[in-house]
PDB file of C-alpha atoms in Angstrom:
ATOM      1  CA  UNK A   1      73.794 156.276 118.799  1.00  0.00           C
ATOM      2  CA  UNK A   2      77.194 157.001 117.301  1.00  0.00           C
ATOM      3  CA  UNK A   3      78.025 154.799 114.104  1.00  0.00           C
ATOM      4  CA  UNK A   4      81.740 153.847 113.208  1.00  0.00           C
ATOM      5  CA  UNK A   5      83.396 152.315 110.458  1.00  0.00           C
ATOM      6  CA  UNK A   6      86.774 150.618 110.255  1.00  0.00           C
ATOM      7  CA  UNK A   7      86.536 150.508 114.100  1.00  0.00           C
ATOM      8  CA  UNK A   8      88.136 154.315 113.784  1.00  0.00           C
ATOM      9  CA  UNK A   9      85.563 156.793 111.315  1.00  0.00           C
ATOM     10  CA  UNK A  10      82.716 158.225 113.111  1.00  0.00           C
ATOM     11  CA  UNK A  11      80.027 158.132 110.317  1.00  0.00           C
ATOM     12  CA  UNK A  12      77.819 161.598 109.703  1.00  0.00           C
ATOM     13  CA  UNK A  13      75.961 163.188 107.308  1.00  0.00           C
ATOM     14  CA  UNK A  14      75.425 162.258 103.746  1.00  0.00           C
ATOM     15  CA  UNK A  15      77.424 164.438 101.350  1.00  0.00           C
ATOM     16  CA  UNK A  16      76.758 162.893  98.008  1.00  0.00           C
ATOM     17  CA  UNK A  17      76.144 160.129  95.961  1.00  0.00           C
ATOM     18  CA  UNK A  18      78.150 157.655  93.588  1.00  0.00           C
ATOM     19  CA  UNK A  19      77.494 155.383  90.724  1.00  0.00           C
ATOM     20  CA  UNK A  20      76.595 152.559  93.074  1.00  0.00           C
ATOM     21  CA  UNK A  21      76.772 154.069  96.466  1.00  0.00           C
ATOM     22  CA  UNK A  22      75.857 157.293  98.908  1.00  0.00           C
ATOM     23  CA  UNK A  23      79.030 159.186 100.428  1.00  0.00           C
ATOM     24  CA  UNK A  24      78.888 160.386 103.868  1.00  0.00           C
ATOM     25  CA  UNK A  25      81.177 162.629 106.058  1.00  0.00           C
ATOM     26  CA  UNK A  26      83.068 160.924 108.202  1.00  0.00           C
ATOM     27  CA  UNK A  27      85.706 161.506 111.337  1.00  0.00           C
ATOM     28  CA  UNK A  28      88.705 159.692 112.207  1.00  0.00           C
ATOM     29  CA  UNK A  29      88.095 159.513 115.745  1.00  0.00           C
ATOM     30  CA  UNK A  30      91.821 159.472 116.470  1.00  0.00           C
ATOM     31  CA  UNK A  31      93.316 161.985 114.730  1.00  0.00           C
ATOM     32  CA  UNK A  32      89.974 164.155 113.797  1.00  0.00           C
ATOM     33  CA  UNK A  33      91.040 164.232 110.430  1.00  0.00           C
ATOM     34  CA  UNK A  34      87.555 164.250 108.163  1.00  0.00           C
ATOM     35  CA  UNK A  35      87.329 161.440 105.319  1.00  0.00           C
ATOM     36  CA  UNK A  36      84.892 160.735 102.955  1.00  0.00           C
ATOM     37  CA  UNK A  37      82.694 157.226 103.492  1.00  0.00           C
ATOM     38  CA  UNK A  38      81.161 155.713 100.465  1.00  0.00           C
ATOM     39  CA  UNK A  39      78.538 152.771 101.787  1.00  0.00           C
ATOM     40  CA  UNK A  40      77.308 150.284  99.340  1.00  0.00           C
ATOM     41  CA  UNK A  41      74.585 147.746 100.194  1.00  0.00           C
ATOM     42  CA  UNK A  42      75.711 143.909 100.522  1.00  0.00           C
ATOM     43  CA  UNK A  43      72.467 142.850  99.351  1.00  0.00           C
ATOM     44  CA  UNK A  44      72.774 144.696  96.189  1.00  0.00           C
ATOM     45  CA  UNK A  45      72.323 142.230  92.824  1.00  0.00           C
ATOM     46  CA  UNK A  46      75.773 143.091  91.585  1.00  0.00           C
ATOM     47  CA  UNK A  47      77.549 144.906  94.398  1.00  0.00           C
ATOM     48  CA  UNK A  48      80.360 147.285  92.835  1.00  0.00           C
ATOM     49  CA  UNK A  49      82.005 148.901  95.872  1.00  0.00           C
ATOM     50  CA  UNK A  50      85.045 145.963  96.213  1.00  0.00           C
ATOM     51  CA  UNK A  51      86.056 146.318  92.136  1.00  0.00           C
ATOM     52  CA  UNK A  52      85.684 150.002  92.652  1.00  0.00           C
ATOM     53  CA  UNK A  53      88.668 149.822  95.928  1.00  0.00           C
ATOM     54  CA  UNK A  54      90.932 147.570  93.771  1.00  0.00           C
ATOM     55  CA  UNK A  55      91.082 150.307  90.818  1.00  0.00           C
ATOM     56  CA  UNK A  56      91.515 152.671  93.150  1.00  0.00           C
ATOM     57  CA  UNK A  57      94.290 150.783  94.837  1.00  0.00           C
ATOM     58  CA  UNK A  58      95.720 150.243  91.078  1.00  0.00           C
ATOM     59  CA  UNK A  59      95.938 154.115  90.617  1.00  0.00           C
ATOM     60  CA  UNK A  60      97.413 155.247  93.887  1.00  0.00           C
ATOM     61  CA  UNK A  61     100.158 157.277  94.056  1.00  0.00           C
ATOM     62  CA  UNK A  62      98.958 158.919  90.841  1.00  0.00           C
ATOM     63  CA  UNK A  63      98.274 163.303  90.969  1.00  0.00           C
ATOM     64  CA  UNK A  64      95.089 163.897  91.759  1.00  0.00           C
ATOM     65  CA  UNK A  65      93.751 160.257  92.896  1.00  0.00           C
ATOM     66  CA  UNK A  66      92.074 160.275  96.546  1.00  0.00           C
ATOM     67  CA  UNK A  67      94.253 158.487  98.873  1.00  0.00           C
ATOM     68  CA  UNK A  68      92.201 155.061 100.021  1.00  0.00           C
ATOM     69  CA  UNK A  69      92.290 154.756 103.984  1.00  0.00           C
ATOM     70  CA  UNK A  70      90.446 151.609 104.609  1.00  0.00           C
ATOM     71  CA  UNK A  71      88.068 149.123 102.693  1.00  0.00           C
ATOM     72  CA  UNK A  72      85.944 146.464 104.094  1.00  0.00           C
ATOM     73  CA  UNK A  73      82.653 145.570 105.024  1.00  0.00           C
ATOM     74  CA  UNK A  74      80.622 146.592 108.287  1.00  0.00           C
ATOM     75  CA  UNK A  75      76.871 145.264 108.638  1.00  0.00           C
ATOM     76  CA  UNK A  76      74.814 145.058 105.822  1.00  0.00           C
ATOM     77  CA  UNK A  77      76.961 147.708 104.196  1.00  0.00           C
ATOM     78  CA  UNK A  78      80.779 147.282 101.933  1.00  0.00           C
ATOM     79  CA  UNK A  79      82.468 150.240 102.980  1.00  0.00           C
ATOM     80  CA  UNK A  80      85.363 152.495 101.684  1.00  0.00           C
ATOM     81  CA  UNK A  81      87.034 155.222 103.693  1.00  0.00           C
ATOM     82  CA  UNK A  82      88.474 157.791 101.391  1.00  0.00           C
ATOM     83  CA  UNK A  83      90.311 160.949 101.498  1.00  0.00           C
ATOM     84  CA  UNK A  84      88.186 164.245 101.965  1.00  0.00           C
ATOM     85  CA  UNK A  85      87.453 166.466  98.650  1.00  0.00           C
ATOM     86  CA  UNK A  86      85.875 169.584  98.190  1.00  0.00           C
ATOM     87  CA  UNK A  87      82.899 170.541  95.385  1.00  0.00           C
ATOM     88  CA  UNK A  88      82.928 169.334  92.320  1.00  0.00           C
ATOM     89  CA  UNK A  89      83.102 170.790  89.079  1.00  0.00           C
ATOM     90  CA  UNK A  90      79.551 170.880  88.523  1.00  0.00           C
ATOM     91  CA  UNK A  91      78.697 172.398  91.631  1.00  0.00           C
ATOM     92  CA  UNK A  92      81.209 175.416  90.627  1.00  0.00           C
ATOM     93  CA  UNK A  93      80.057 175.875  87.170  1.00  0.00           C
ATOM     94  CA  UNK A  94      76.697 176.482  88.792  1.00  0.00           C
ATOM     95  CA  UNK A  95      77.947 179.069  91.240  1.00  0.00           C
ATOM     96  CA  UNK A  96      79.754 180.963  88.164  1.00  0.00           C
ATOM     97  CA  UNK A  97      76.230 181.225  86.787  1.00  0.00           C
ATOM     98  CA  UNK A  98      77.192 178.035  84.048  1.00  0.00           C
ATOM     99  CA  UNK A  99      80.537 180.064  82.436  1.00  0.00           C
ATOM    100  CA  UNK A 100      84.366 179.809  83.382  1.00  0.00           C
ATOM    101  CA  UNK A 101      86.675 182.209  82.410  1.00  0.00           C
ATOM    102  CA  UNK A 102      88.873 181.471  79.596  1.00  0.00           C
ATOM    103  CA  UNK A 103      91.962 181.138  82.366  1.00  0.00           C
ATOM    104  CA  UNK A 104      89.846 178.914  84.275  1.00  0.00           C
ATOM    105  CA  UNK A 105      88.492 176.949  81.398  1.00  0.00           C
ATOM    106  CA  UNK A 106      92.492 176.310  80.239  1.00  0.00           C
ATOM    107  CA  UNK A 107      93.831 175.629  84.078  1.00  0.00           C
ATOM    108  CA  UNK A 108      90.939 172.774  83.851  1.00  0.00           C
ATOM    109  CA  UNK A 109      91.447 171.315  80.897  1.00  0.00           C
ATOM    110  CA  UNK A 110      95.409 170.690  81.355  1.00  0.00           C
ATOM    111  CA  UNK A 111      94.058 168.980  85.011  1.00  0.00           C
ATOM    112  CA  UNK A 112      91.267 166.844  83.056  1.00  0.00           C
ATOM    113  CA  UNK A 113      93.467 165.687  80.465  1.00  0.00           C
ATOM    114  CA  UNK A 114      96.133 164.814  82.279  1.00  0.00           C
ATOM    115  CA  UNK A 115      93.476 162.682  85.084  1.00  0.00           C
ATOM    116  CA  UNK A 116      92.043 160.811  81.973  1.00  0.00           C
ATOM    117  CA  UNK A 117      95.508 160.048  80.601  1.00  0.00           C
ATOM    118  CA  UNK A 118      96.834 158.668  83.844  1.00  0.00           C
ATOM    119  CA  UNK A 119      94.111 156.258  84.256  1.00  0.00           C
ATOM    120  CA  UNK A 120      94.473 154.826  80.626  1.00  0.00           C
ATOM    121  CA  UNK A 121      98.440 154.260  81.420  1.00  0.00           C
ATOM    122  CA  UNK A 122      97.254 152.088  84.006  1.00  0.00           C
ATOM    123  CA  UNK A 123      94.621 150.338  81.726  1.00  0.00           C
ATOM    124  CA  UNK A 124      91.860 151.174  82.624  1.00  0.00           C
ATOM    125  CA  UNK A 125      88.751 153.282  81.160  1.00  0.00           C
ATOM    126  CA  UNK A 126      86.665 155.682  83.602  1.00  0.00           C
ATOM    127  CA  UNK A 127      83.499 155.280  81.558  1.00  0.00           C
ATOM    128  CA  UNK A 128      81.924 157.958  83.494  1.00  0.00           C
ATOM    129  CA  UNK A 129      83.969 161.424  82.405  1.00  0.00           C
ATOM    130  CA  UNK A 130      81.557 164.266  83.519  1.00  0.00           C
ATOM    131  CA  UNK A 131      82.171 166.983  85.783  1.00  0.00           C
ATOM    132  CA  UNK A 132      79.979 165.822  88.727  1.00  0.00           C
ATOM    133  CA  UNK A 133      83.476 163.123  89.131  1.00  0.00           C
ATOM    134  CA  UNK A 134      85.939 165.982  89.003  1.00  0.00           C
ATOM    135  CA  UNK A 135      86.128 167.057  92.438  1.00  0.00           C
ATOM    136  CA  UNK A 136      88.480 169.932  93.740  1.00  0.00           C
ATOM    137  CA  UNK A 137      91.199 169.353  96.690  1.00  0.00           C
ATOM    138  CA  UNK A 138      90.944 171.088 100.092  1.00  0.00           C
ATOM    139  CA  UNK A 139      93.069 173.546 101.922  1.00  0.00           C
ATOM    140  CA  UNK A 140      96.568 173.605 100.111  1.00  0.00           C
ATOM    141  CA  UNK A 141      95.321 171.093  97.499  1.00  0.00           C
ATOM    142  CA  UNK A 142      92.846 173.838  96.914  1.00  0.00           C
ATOM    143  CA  UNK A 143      93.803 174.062  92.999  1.00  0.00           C
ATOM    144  CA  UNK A 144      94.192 170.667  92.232  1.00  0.00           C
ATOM    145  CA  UNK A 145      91.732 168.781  90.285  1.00  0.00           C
ATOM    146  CA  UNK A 146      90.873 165.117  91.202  1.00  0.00           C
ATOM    147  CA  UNK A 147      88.642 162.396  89.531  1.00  0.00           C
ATOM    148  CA  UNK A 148      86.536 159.853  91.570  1.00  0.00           C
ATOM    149  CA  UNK A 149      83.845 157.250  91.004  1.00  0.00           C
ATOM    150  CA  UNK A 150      85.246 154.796  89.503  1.00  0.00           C
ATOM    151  CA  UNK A 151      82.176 151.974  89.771  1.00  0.00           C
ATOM    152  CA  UNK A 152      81.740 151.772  86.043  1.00  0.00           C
ATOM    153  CA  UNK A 153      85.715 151.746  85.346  1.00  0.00           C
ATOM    154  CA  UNK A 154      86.973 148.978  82.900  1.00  0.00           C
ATOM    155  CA  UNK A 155      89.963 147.437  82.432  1.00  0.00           C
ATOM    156  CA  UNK A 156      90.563 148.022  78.426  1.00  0.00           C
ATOM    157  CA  UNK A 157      93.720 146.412  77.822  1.00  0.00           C
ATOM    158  CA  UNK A 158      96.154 143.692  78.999  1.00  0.00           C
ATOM    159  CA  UNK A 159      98.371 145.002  81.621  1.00  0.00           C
ATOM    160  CA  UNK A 160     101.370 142.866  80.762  1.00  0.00           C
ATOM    161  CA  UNK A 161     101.398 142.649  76.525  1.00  0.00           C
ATOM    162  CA  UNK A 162      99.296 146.246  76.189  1.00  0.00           C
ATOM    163  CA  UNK A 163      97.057 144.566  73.285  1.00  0.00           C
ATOM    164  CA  UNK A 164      93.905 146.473  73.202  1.00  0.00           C
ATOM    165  CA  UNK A 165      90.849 144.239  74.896  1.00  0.00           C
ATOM    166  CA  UNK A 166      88.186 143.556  71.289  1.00  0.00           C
ATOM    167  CA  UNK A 167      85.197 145.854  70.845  1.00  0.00           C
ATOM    168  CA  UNK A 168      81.925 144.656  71.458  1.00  0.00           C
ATOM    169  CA  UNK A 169      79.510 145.889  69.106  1.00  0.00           C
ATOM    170  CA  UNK A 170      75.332 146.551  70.454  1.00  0.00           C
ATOM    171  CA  UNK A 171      76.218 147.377  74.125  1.00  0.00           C
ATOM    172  CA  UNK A 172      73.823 149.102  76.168  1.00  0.00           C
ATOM    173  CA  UNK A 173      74.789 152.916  77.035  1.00  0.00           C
ATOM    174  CA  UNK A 174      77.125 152.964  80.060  1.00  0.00           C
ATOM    175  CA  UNK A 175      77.597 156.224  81.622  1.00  0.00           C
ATOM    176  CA  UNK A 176      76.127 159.372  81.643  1.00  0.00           C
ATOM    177  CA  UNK A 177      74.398 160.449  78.291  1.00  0.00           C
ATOM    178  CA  UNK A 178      75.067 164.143  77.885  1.00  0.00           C
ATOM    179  CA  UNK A 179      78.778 162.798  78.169  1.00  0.00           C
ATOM    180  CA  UNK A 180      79.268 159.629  76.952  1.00  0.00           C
ATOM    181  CA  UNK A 181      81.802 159.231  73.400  1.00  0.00           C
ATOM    182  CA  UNK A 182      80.197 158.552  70.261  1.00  0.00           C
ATOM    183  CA  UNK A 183      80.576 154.932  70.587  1.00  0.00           C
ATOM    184  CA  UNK A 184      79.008 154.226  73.245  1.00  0.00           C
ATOM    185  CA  UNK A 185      75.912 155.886  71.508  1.00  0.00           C
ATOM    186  CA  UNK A 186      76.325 153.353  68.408  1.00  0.00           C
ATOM    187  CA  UNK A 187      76.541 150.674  70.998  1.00  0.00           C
ATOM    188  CA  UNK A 188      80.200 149.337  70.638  1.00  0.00           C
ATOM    189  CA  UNK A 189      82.534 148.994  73.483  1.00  0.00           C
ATOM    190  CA  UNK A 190      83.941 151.670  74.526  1.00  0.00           C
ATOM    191  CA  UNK A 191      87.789 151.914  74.855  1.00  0.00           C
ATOM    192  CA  UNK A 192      89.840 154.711  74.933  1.00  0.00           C
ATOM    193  CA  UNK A 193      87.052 157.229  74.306  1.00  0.00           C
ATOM    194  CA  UNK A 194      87.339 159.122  77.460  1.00  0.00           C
ATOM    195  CA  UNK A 195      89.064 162.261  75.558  1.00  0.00           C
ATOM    196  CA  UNK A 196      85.069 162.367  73.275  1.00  0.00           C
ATOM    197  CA  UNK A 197      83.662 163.172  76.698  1.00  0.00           C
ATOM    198  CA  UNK A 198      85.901 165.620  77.631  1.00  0.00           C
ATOM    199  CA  UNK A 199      84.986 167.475  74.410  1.00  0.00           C
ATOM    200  CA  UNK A 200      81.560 167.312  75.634  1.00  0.00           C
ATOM    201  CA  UNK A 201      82.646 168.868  78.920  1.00  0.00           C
ATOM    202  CA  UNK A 202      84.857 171.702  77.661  1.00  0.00           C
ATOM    203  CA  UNK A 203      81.652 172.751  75.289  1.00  0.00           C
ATOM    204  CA  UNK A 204      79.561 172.732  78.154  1.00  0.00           C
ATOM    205  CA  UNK A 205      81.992 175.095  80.194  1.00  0.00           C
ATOM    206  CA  UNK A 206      82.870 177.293  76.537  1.00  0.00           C
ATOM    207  CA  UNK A 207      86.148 175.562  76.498  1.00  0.00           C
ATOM    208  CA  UNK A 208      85.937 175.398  72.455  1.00  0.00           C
ATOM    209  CA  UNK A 209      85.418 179.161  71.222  1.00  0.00           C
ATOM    210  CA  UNK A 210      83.978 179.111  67.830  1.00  0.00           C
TER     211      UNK A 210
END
């Protein structure tokens, strides 16, 4: 039995997983054109998958942003039809036996730098910086680093008067461990602390030569 989504994508395999959802492949019936399908459960407690479209809606039109196709909900399932990426950034530091090249490790970091600085001018935190969410581009967008996941983003400061949202001190750890700022170990808020984990990232690929 053939599943669709969005009345359009033909749903098929599962290709990954996010913070609060699985990704499949999926095919726009139409056109042909492959898209990535992230499915989230409607029964879930706290279902993430509808704040999760909106940010990405906020932050279209930025470099290296998947382009959004179609949100809604189908079934038991919310469902958001996104644009097609290739491996991540994890999955290639494995296949280079865990070490980048210095040109590789300095093409990268200009990419991640610039990703984490376009989502704070749009005020908003990722809160999840690790390379498993920097994905590469396919065919001529080959080179071009984008960042995805965004189901533990958080809006850090007012969008209209840019005053910074107040810390909150004895938070529980949000993110990914290995990755997460300093902060967010001590257990305050975190706010614009995304720049900590990329520290922890370029270490982990020898970005910082001592």
């Amino acid at each position: 039995m053939e599943l669709r989504v969005g009345s359009k994508y033909r749903l098929g395999r599962k290709i990954g997983s996010g913070s609060f959802g699985d990704i499949y492949l999926g095919t726009d019936v139409s056109t042909g054109e492959e898209v990535g399908v992230k499915l989230e459960c409607v029964k879930l407690k706290h279902p993430q998958l509808h704040i999760e479209s909106k940010i990405y809606k906020i932050l279209q039109g930025g470099v290296g942003i998947p382009a959004i196709k179609w949100c809604g909900a189908e079934g038991d399932y919310n469902v958001m039809v996104m644009e097609l990426l290739g491996p991540s950034l994890e999955d290639l530091f494995n296949y280079c036996n865990r070490k980048f090249s210095l040109k590789t490790v300095l093409l990268l970091a200009d990419q991640l730098i610039s990703r984490v600085e376009y989502i704070h001018s749009k005020n908003f935190i990722h809160r999840d910086v690790k390379p498993d969410n920097f994905l590469m581009g396919l065919g001529k967008k080959g080179n071009l680093v984008y960042i995805i996941d965004f189901g533990l983003a958080k809006k850090y400061r007012d969008s209209r008067t840019h005053q910074h949202i107040a810390y909150r001190e004895n938070k529980n750890l949000t993110g990914t461990a290995r990755y997460a700022s300093v902060n967010t170990h001590l257990g305050i808020g975190m706010l614009t602390h995304s720049f900590q984990s990329l520290i922890s990232i370029y270490l982990d690929f020898n970005l910082i030569f001592l």
